[in-house]
């Protein structure tokens, strides 16, 4: 029993001596005392964990353990620069210690270089946008996504020492940036973005679709009405009236030279200002449905051939003899 008590006392004394040695470190002429607070990128303490300070020149390592607040004290040779490691995380931004004796140095250190991007999103109406996905692509190939809250804000932690590009559902890669990391390993950036939100874009797209549907329906109805009118017109014969523009009687053979004589036009229309004949006064008149047709005409010394196209309905005039015809050998 006495032996157990001695062991217990020795164990407590050992712990007390260890804590005393950790909390009563003092700087000297050769070593500086560093008071460091290690924090995660989200500003929570890196607590109860081992950290290492690596001297840049000699690569000598100095280790210590943080308390529940992320605080640690460590003695290192003065006049040197150090980087830090927190488990698998490394912060290569140098801590440069002046070459002065009995120096105490205090600072806050992030576990690894980080860009803290605070992104605020407003739509074109000036309203804060909630639930918008913001994507950050890095030059090294990583992607980070944040979603805006009710205040239109999202905070995204990005690995430091990289190049970045911001995208939203309505805009791809609308802003590129890169920033140097300060001594403690953290850069805080605030970005205020005003652009169409997804809701505005969806509404705008829906309106465009509705307008396009209405336009398509109007075009469809117009085409259907035109088709009906065209069908009716195509089924309605056109009145074809031949006019004499030569001055001598002309025989008309509608359909071509081999067809029977359709009639003779003798009334000379020397000017288009003269009233043209109608169905009652026409000398030669035929009625035909939509299509392309041919005719042959001749006078005592010339002959003509021609083609005419009908679309249905109405009156179609053919002036014969206005152009010089082919001489007829007698």
Tab-separated table of C-alpha atoms in Angstrom:
chain	number	residue	atom	x	y	z
A	1	UNK	CA	0.000	0.000	0.000
A	2	UNK	CA	2.824	2.381	0.855
A	3	UNK	CA	4.594	1.436	-2.398
A	4	UNK	CA	1.439	2.247	-4.430
A	5	UNK	CA	1.172	5.609	-2.745
A	6	UNK	CA	4.784	6.413	-3.600
A	7	UNK	CA	4.181	5.464	-7.266
A	8	UNK	CA	1.032	7.589	-7.372
A	9	UNK	CA	2.858	10.570	-5.900
A	10	UNK	CA	5.694	10.095	-8.363
A	11	UNK	CA	3.241	9.988	-11.295
A	12	UNK	CA	1.462	13.180	-10.180
A	13	UNK	CA	4.811	14.866	-9.646
A	14	UNK	CA	5.902	13.821	-13.134
A	15	UNK	CA	2.755	15.334	-14.689
A	16	UNK	CA	3.160	18.489	-12.642
A	17	UNK	CA	6.775	18.852	-13.755
A	18	UNK	CA	5.725	18.335	-17.422
A	19	UNK	CA	2.991	20.978	-17.216
A	20	UNK	CA	5.327	23.307	-15.382
A	21	UNK	CA	7.922	22.901	-18.091
A	22	UNK	CA	5.296	23.648	-20.777
A	23	UNK	CA	3.849	26.707	-19.103
A	24	UNK	CA	7.047	28.224	-17.776
A	25	UNK	CA	9.148	28.427	-20.914
A	26	UNK	CA	11.361	31.489	-21.103
A	27	UNK	CA	13.247	33.111	-23.961
A	28	UNK	CA	17.027	33.327	-23.875
A	29	UNK	CA	19.875	35.001	-25.714
A	30	UNK	CA	19.799	32.212	-28.301
A	31	UNK	CA	16.141	31.173	-28.385
A	32	UNK	CA	12.919	33.097	-28.901
A	33	UNK	CA	9.684	32.100	-27.191
A	34	UNK	CA	6.786	31.829	-29.639
A	35	UNK	CA	3.203	32.172	-28.400
A	36	UNK	CA	1.114	30.816	-31.276
A	37	UNK	CA	-2.587	30.276	-31.700
A	38	UNK	CA	-3.430	27.692	-34.354
A	39	UNK	CA	-6.885	27.869	-35.896
A	40	UNK	CA	-8.758	26.070	-38.642
A	41	UNK	CA	-9.956	27.962	-41.745
A	42	UNK	CA	-13.419	28.312	-40.157
A	43	UNK	CA	-11.783	30.105	-37.193
A	44	UNK	CA	-12.287	27.223	-34.746
A	45	UNK	CA	-9.213	26.342	-32.620
A	46	UNK	CA	-6.918	23.559	-33.745
A	47	UNK	CA	-7.073	22.070	-30.290
A	48	UNK	CA	-5.256	19.294	-28.452
A	49	UNK	CA	-3.153	18.392	-31.462
A	50	UNK	CA	0.524	18.240	-32.314
A	51	UNK	CA	2.045	21.011	-34.407
A	52	UNK	CA	5.512	21.268	-35.893
A	53	UNK	CA	7.688	24.242	-36.720
A	54	UNK	CA	10.245	23.515	-39.439
A	55	UNK	CA	13.316	25.723	-39.743
A	56	UNK	CA	13.632	26.656	-43.401
A	57	UNK	CA	17.424	26.418	-43.654
A	58	UNK	CA	18.347	23.444	-41.474
A	59	UNK	CA	14.966	21.656	-41.713
A	60	UNK	CA	15.180	21.102	-37.940
A	61	UNK	CA	11.753	20.337	-36.472
A	62	UNK	CA	10.346	21.734	-33.213
A	63	UNK	CA	7.172	20.072	-31.967
A	64	UNK	CA	4.544	21.077	-29.417
A	65	UNK	CA	0.924	20.329	-28.583
A	66	UNK	CA	-1.910	22.850	-28.602
A	67	UNK	CA	-4.332	23.189	-25.707
A	68	UNK	CA	-8.116	23.288	-25.969
A	69	UNK	CA	-7.926	26.865	-27.248
A	70	UNK	CA	-5.387	26.063	-29.950
A	71	UNK	CA	-2.633	27.841	-27.998
A	72	UNK	CA	0.931	26.621	-27.843
A	73	UNK	CA	4.333	27.839	-26.635
A	74	UNK	CA	7.565	26.726	-28.229
A	75	UNK	CA	11.214	27.758	-28.032
A	76	UNK	CA	13.056	28.099	-31.338
A	77	UNK	CA	16.453	29.533	-32.334
A	78	UNK	CA	16.246	33.272	-32.988
A	79	UNK	CA	17.012	34.950	-36.316
A	80	UNK	CA	15.509	32.144	-38.406
A	81	UNK	CA	12.397	31.569	-40.511
A	82	UNK	CA	9.934	28.738	-39.941
A	83	UNK	CA	7.028	27.017	-41.640
A	84	UNK	CA	4.375	25.024	-39.794
A	85	UNK	CA	2.699	21.651	-40.092
A	86	UNK	CA	-0.556	20.591	-38.470
A	87	UNK	CA	-0.956	16.918	-39.177
A	88	UNK	CA	-1.289	16.586	-42.965
A	89	UNK	CA	-1.755	20.339	-43.375
A	90	UNK	CA	1.174	22.594	-44.151
A	91	UNK	CA	1.452	26.354	-44.035
A	92	UNK	CA	4.541	27.416	-45.959
A	93	UNK	CA	4.082	31.152	-45.371
A	94	UNK	CA	7.273	31.897	-43.378
A	95	UNK	CA	7.377	33.041	-39.768
A	96	UNK	CA	10.512	35.200	-39.621
A	97	UNK	CA	11.912	35.600	-36.103
A	98	UNK	CA	14.151	38.653	-35.501
A	99	UNK	CA	17.716	38.109	-34.340
A	100	UNK	CA	17.219	39.556	-30.844
A	101	UNK	CA	17.871	37.990	-27.496
A	102	UNK	CA	15.114	37.287	-24.959
A	103	UNK	CA	12.488	37.762	-27.678
A	104	UNK	CA	8.857	36.758	-27.249
A	105	UNK	CA	6.828	36.527	-30.456
A	106	UNK	CA	3.030	36.246	-30.612
A	107	UNK	CA	0.827	35.433	-33.573
A	108	UNK	CA	-2.179	33.591	-34.967
A	109	UNK	CA	-1.516	30.858	-37.454
A	110	UNK	CA	-3.927	29.022	-39.723
A	111	UNK	CA	-3.352	25.322	-40.206
A	112	UNK	CA	-2.838	25.825	-43.950
A	113	UNK	CA	-2.989	28.720	-46.454
A	114	UNK	CA	-6.623	29.532	-47.072
A	115	UNK	CA	-8.711	32.048	-48.957
A	116	UNK	CA	-11.921	32.823	-47.086
A	117	UNK	CA	-14.346	34.019	-49.742
A	118	UNK	CA	-17.461	35.796	-48.448
A	119	UNK	CA	-19.810	35.987	-51.413
A	120	UNK	CA	-22.954	38.157	-51.383
A	121	UNK	CA	-25.524	37.736	-54.166
A	122	UNK	CA	-28.229	40.216	-55.186
A	123	UNK	CA	-30.503	39.886	-58.183
A	124	UNK	CA	-31.215	42.627	-60.717
A	125	UNK	CA	-34.059	43.884	-58.510
A	126	UNK	CA	-31.636	44.441	-55.632
A	127	UNK	CA	-33.046	41.557	-53.587
A	128	UNK	CA	-30.778	39.150	-51.709
A	129	UNK	CA	-30.747	35.735	-53.344
A	130	UNK	CA	-31.201	32.640	-51.180
A	131	UNK	CA	-30.345	29.084	-52.193
A	132	UNK	CA	-28.080	29.987	-55.122
A	133	UNK	CA	-25.243	27.579	-55.850
A	134	UNK	CA	-21.867	29.317	-56.197
A	135	UNK	CA	-19.043	27.267	-57.703
A	136	UNK	CA	-15.321	27.977	-57.468
A	137	UNK	CA	-12.940	26.177	-59.841
A	138	UNK	CA	-9.217	26.304	-59.102
A	139	UNK	CA	-6.387	26.245	-61.606
A	140	UNK	CA	-5.102	23.087	-59.900
A	141	UNK	CA	-8.345	21.282	-60.811
A	142	UNK	CA	-10.346	21.430	-57.570
A	143	UNK	CA	-13.993	22.513	-57.296
A	144	UNK	CA	-15.734	24.049	-54.272
A	145	UNK	CA	-19.456	24.808	-53.973
A	146	UNK	CA	-21.349	27.008	-51.526
A	147	UNK	CA	-25.028	27.916	-51.215
A	148	UNK	CA	-26.249	31.388	-50.311
A	149	UNK	CA	-28.252	31.710	-47.103
A	150	UNK	CA	-31.270	33.903	-46.324
A	151	UNK	CA	-28.955	36.923	-46.254
A	152	UNK	CA	-27.742	36.101	-49.756
A	153	UNK	CA	-24.303	35.153	-48.414
A	154	UNK	CA	-22.164	32.047	-48.653
A	155	UNK	CA	-18.697	31.572	-47.188
A	156	UNK	CA	-16.357	29.269	-49.081
A	157	UNK	CA	-12.912	28.254	-47.828
A	158	UNK	CA	-10.413	27.746	-50.631
A	159	UNK	CA	-6.892	26.314	-50.554
A	160	UNK	CA	-4.330	29.084	-50.762
A	161	UNK	CA	-1.670	29.740	-53.363
A	162	UNK	CA	-3.860	28.955	-56.371
A	163	UNK	CA	-5.882	30.724	-59.068
A	164	UNK	CA	-9.680	30.750	-58.896
A	165	UNK	CA	-12.714	31.247	-61.122
A	166	UNK	CA	-16.257	31.965	-59.862
A	167	UNK	CA	-19.401	30.639	-61.549
A	168	UNK	CA	-23.128	30.729	-60.810
A	169	UNK	CA	-26.065	28.900	-62.429
A	170	UNK	CA	-26.666	31.950	-64.633
A	171	UNK	CA	-23.041	32.892	-65.436
A	172	UNK	CA	-20.010	30.727	-66.118
A	173	UNK	CA	-16.575	31.955	-64.997
A	174	UNK	CA	-17.643	35.576	-64.533
A	175	UNK	CA	-14.711	36.475	-62.256
A	176	UNK	CA	-11.144	35.174	-62.005
A	177	UNK	CA	-8.728	36.042	-59.207
A	178	UNK	CA	-5.649	35.029	-57.255
A	179	UNK	CA	-4.201	36.504	-54.055
A	180	UNK	CA	-1.040	36.158	-52.033
A	181	UNK	CA	-1.490	34.590	-48.627
A	182	UNK	CA	-0.439	36.803	-45.663
A	183	UNK	CA	1.854	35.748	-42.842
A	184	UNK	CA	-0.788	33.973	-40.788
A	185	UNK	CA	-1.986	31.984	-43.826
A	186	UNK	CA	-5.441	33.506	-44.355
A	187	UNK	CA	-6.816	35.977	-46.890
A	188	UNK	CA	-10.420	37.121	-46.431
A	189	UNK	CA	-12.152	38.384	-49.558
A	190	UNK	CA	-15.618	39.859	-49.918
A	191	UNK	CA	-17.284	39.738	-53.306
A	192	UNK	CA	-20.538	41.556	-54.025
A	193	UNK	CA	-22.320	40.128	-57.043
A	194	UNK	CA	-25.350	41.626	-58.801
A	195	UNK	CA	-26.793	39.550	-61.632
A	196	UNK	CA	-29.789	37.524	-62.706
A	197	UNK	CA	-30.715	34.867	-60.204
A	198	UNK	CA	-31.797	31.367	-61.178
A	199	UNK	CA	-35.384	32.320	-60.341
A	200	UNK	CA	-35.199	35.387	-62.584
A	201	UNK	CA	-33.613	33.362	-65.361
A	202	UNK	CA	-36.261	30.637	-65.041
A	203	UNK	CA	-39.023	33.263	-65.121
A	204	UNK	CA	-37.448	34.961	-68.118
A	205	UNK	CA	-37.025	31.623	-69.880
A	206	UNK	CA	-40.644	30.671	-69.118
A	207	UNK	CA	-41.815	34.006	-70.535
A	208	UNK	CA	-39.754	33.475	-73.684
A	209	UNK	CA	-41.172	29.970	-74.063
A	210	UNK	CA	-44.718	31.302	-73.579
A	211	UNK	CA	-44.131	34.031	-76.179
A	212	UNK	CA	-42.630	31.495	-78.577
A	213	UNK	CA	-45.576	29.133	-78.065
A	214	UNK	CA	-48.029	31.978	-78.688
A	215	UNK	CA	-46.097	32.985	-81.809
A	216	UNK	CA	-45.976	29.396	-83.043
A	217	UNK	CA	-49.716	29.000	-82.437
A	218	UNK	CA	-50.466	32.266	-84.256
A	219	UNK	CA	-48.257	31.159	-87.153
A	220	UNK	CA	-49.951	27.773	-87.201
A	221	UNK	CA	-53.402	29.354	-87.339
A	222	UNK	CA	-52.292	31.810	-89.999
A	223	UNK	CA	-50.796	28.992	-92.049
A	224	UNK	CA	-53.947	26.912	-91.651
A	225	UNK	CA	-56.114	29.835	-92.733
A	226	UNK	CA	-53.811	30.453	-95.683
A	227	UNK	CA	-53.922	26.759	-96.577
A	228	UNK	CA	-57.717	26.805	-96.551
A	229	UNK	CA	-57.853	29.989	-98.623
A	230	UNK	CA	-55.255	28.605	-101.004
A	231	UNK	CA	-57.145	25.340	-101.309
A	232	UNK	CA	-60.336	27.227	-102.123
A	233	UNK	CA	-58.521	29.470	-104.577
A	234	UNK	CA	-56.809	26.486	-106.192
A	235	UNK	CA	-60.185	24.862	-106.758
A	236	UNK	CA	-61.627	28.057	-108.260
A	237	UNK	CA	-61.070	28.476	-112.027
A	238	UNK	CA	-59.213	31.536	-113.277
A	239	UNK	CA	-60.650	33.530	-116.177
A	240	UNK	CA	-57.945	33.825	-118.856
A	241	UNK	CA	-58.471	36.667	-121.370
A	242	UNK	CA	-56.246	37.124	-124.416
A	243	UNK	CA	-55.576	40.687	-125.633
A	244	UNK	CA	-54.372	41.776	-129.088
A	245	UNK	CA	-51.350	44.083	-128.809
A	246	UNK	CA	-50.155	43.614	-132.404
A	247	UNK	CA	-52.733	45.488	-134.461
A	248	UNK	CA	-53.596	42.703	-136.879
A	249	UNK	CA	-55.991	39.837	-136.156
A	250	UNK	CA	-54.396	37.035	-134.113
A	251	UNK	CA	-55.577	33.444	-133.855
A	252	UNK	CA	-55.214	31.868	-130.412
A	253	UNK	CA	-54.483	28.185	-129.880
A	254	UNK	CA	-54.634	27.616	-126.147
A	255	UNK	CA	-52.576	24.596	-125.213
A	256	UNK	CA	-50.129	24.809	-128.100
A	257	UNK	CA	-49.820	24.754	-131.874
A	258	UNK	CA	-51.300	21.285	-132.205
A	259	UNK	CA	-54.486	22.223	-130.349
A	260	UNK	CA	-57.678	23.385	-131.950
A	261	UNK	CA	-58.271	27.069	-132.592
A	262	UNK	CA	-59.545	28.707	-129.440
A	263	UNK	CA	-60.589	31.983	-131.031
A	264	UNK	CA	-59.477	35.187	-132.760
A	265	UNK	CA	-58.687	38.554	-131.195
A	266	UNK	CA	-59.114	41.489	-133.526
A	267	UNK	CA	-59.709	44.396	-131.199
A	268	UNK	CA	-56.356	46.186	-130.975
A	269	UNK	CA	-55.333	47.399	-127.538
A	270	UNK	CA	-52.637	49.876	-128.482
A	271	UNK	CA	-52.356	51.264	-124.942
A	272	UNK	CA	-52.652	49.754	-121.491
A	273	UNK	CA	-54.503	52.907	-120.511
A	274	UNK	CA	-57.464	51.632	-122.467
A	275	UNK	CA	-59.929	49.651	-120.392
A	276	UNK	CA	-59.187	45.985	-120.720
A	277	UNK	CA	-62.017	43.624	-121.679
A	278	UNK	CA	-63.984	41.754	-119.070
A	279	UNK	CA	-65.755	38.426	-119.181
A	280	UNK	CA	-68.631	39.931	-121.179
A	281	UNK	CA	-66.537	41.869	-123.713
A	282	UNK	CA	-63.581	39.503	-124.164
A	283	UNK	CA	-63.103	38.045	-127.655
A	284	UNK	CA	-61.127	34.993	-126.477
A	285	UNK	CA	-61.688	33.667	-122.984
A	286	UNK	CA	-60.944	30.363	-121.253
A	287	UNK	CA	-61.376	29.149	-117.685
A	288	UNK	CA	-58.735	26.987	-116.055
A	289	UNK	CA	-57.744	25.794	-112.620
A	290	UNK	CA	-54.384	26.297	-110.959
A	291	UNK	CA	-51.460	25.156	-113.067
A	292	UNK	CA	-48.951	26.051	-115.776
A	293	UNK	CA	-50.197	26.259	-119.370
A	294	UNK	CA	-48.943	27.002	-122.885
A	295	UNK	CA	-50.420	28.782	-125.874
A	296	UNK	CA	-49.658	29.382	-129.533
A	297	UNK	CA	-50.765	32.459	-131.447
A	298	UNK	CA	-50.344	33.611	-135.029
A	299	UNK	CA	-51.214	36.477	-137.333
A	300	UNK	CA	-50.833	36.630	-141.069
A	301	UNK	CA	-47.082	37.292	-140.824
A	302	UNK	CA	-45.896	36.380	-137.289
A	303	UNK	CA	-46.363	33.693	-134.662
A	304	UNK	CA	-45.869	33.601	-130.892
A	305	UNK	CA	-45.573	30.948	-128.212
A	306	UNK	CA	-45.887	31.517	-124.492
A	307	UNK	CA	-46.402	30.053	-121.053
A	308	UNK	CA	-48.609	31.301	-118.248
A	309	UNK	CA	-49.054	30.228	-114.643
A	310	UNK	CA	-52.354	30.322	-112.785
A	311	UNK	CA	-52.883	30.286	-109.016
A	312	UNK	CA	-56.654	29.990	-108.965
A	313	UNK	CA	-59.480	32.526	-109.013
A	314	UNK	CA	-59.518	36.025	-110.452
A	315	UNK	CA	-58.751	37.167	-113.999
A	316	UNK	CA	-55.460	36.650	-115.842
A	317	UNK	CA	-54.675	38.739	-118.947
A	318	UNK	CA	-52.278	37.606	-121.688
A	319	UNK	CA	-51.046	40.291	-124.072
A	320	UNK	CA	-50.180	38.758	-127.446
A	321	UNK	CA	-48.069	40.638	-129.992
A	322	UNK	CA	-46.502	43.107	-127.616
A	323	UNK	CA	-43.138	41.464	-128.274
A	324	UNK	CA	-41.915	40.794	-131.790
A	325	UNK	CA	-42.870	37.315	-132.890
A	326	UNK	CA	-41.295	34.826	-135.253
A	327	UNK	CA	-41.839	35.694	-138.936
A	328	UNK	CA	-44.043	33.314	-140.922
A	329	UNK	CA	-42.802	32.392	-144.353
A	330	UNK	CA	-45.565	32.480	-146.941
